[in-house]
Amino acid sequence: IYGPEVANLGDRLGKVPWVPERLVSTAWDMGYGDATSIWFFQHVAGELRVIDYHEDTGKTLLDYIGILRGKPYVYDTALMPHDAGDDRFKMASGKTLVEIMQNNGLRAEVVAKLGLEQGINQARMRLKSAYFDEVKCSRGLDCLKNYRWGYSKTAGGASRVPVHDWASHGADAWR
């Protein structure tokens, strides 16, 4: 789905240094029984600079907050998926994921839930201008390259639903 955009990164793929004077934002895909993915990025001189990526499974939100704190970055907003603020997904504490982040001193907000195609199109547009750290984002870039449409037996070809596999978590966090 994003393969052509990743293949065309060209000189926007390489060493992308963290600028300590700038805040770092994060974009999340929360895993419930599967991978949680986090992109780390900065806006510097009108550029979207993607400086880091983290993916893991089997951890709690407090574990991920600890991972964020273990990095040298000073954070701006954590962009969370729609269900992170949903009362239906409150944790045992009775708090949503956004509330837990905020109670732990982090800014967090739920991004607007877009339709799949609209979200993919916006993600493609961001890919066309973003700069990626080749080393720190290698796993996330692999996710973006390998994110693909499913197969529909009834239609005899590609479906309009992406495959939910190892690559979808990083791709969903990007979207």
C-alpha atoms as one frame of an Amber mdcrd trajectory, in Angstrom:
protein
   0.000   0.000   0.000   2.835   2.391   0.893   5.614   0.571  -0.955   5.974
   3.055  -3.838   6.242   6.012  -1.469   8.867   4.251   0.668  10.799   3.228
  -2.463  10.886   6.885  -3.519  12.290   8.316  -0.279  15.647   8.867  -1.984
  17.713  11.469  -0.130  14.976  11.737   2.523  16.236   8.412   3.927  19.460
   8.486   5.924  20.702   9.929   9.183  18.026  12.216  10.592  19.357  13.748
  13.786  17.240  14.547  16.790  17.169  18.301  17.443  17.224  18.663  21.261
  15.795  22.195  21.115  12.601  20.856  19.493   9.814  18.826  21.055   9.197
  15.291  19.834   5.696  14.088  18.996   4.660  10.466  18.822   2.057   8.592
  16.774   0.722   5.331  18.196  -1.041   2.143  17.261  -2.058   0.386  20.455
  -1.841  -3.374  20.432  -4.343  -5.418  22.354  -2.765  -8.854  22.313  -0.500
  -7.871  19.432   2.140  -5.235  18.675   2.086  -1.631  19.845   3.912   0.713
  17.470   5.200   4.225  18.100   6.677   6.683  15.587   8.782   9.569  16.983
   8.944  12.734  14.907   9.798  16.414  14.938   8.822  19.404  12.840  12.049
  21.233  12.014  12.506  24.034   9.460   9.210  23.130   7.796  10.158  19.448
   7.508   8.620  16.359   9.044  11.599  14.465  10.482  10.937  10.926  11.664
  13.730  10.230  14.106  12.810   6.952  15.807  10.424   4.004  15.914   9.548
   1.526  18.638   7.513  -1.654  18.424   6.913  -4.262  21.084   4.345  -6.741
  22.365   3.160  -7.878  25.758   3.752  -4.578  27.521   1.399  -2.321  29.446
   0.877   1.358  28.718   2.981   2.153  31.787   5.799   0.082  30.251   5.582
   2.179  27.072   5.567   5.384  29.128   8.778   4.087  30.716  10.249   3.460
  27.255   9.443   7.047  26.272  11.040   8.352  29.448  14.117   6.220  28.775
  14.808   8.175  25.600  16.433  11.625  25.759  13.528  13.371  24.050  11.293
  16.089  25.481   7.774  15.330  24.319   5.015  17.295  22.727   1.780  15.433
  21.996   1.205  11.692  21.757  -1.218  11.156  18.884  -3.346   8.203  19.918
  -5.797   6.094  17.908  -9.540   6.633  18.298 -10.005   3.812  20.803  -7.429
   5.262  23.238 -10.022   7.726  24.490 -13.024   5.436  24.238 -14.818   4.649
  27.483 -15.464   1.117  26.166 -11.737   0.401  26.449 -11.069   1.722  29.940
  -8.314  -0.058  31.776  -8.696  -1.761  35.142  -7.989   1.647  36.693 -11.232
   2.968  35.186  -9.236   5.362  32.999  -8.825   5.552  29.248  -5.368   5.248
  27.705  -5.319   9.001  27.051  -6.191   9.704  30.690  -3.412   7.378  31.862
  -0.915   9.186  29.620  -2.087  12.564  30.919  -1.989  11.392  34.555   1.646
  10.443  33.942   2.606  13.922  32.762   2.389  13.352  29.017   0.274  15.288
  26.558  -1.982  12.946  24.623  -4.882  13.386  22.280  -7.054  11.152  20.195
  -6.748  11.774  16.475  -9.881  12.013  14.377 -11.067   8.692  13.047 -10.945
   8.871   9.278 -12.278   6.426   6.765  -9.689   3.856   5.700  -9.110   5.263
   2.210  -8.950   8.856   3.425  -6.451   7.874   6.131  -4.301   5.935   3.667
  -4.296   8.863   1.235  -3.241  11.273   3.978  -0.528   8.845   5.115   0.764
   8.640   1.529   0.924  12.430   1.312   2.973  12.585   4.525   5.330   9.912
   3.186   6.031  12.022   0.104   7.649  14.761   2.177   8.912  13.073   5.375
  12.566  12.447   6.220  13.344   9.128   7.952  16.282   8.008  10.043  17.299
   4.874   8.165  18.669   3.031  11.213  16.277   3.988  14.010  13.206   3.642
  11.774  14.240   0.496   9.888  11.566  -1.752  11.432   8.852   0.857  10.874
   9.963   1.344   7.275   9.801  -2.432   6.778   6.225  -2.291   8.065   5.338
   0.482   5.633   6.948  -1.366   2.702   5.138  -4.624   3.486   1.678  -3.271
   4.316  -0.607  -4.699   1.655  -4.163  -5.241   0.547  -5.823  -8.544   1.329
  -7.192 -10.985  -1.201 -10.871 -11.424  -1.944 -11.945 -14.828  -3.246 -15.326
 -13.456  -4.270 -13.805 -10.563  -6.232 -10.966 -12.747  -7.533  -8.289 -10.217
  -6.597  -7.185  -7.607  -4.129  -9.722  -6.562  -1.529 -10.109  -3.030  -0.171
  -9.149  -4.228   3.309  -5.463  -4.310   4.336  -3.995  -7.512   5.728  -3.729
  -7.502   9.523  -0.255  -8.937  10.128   3.142  -7.909  11.505   3.356  -4.969
   9.066  -0.043  -3.482   9.832   0.850  -2.138  13.278   3.600   0.226  12.133
   1.519   1.199   9.104  -1.530   1.911  11.257   0.531   4.050  13.629   1.760
   6.020  10.613  -1.774   6.433   9.305
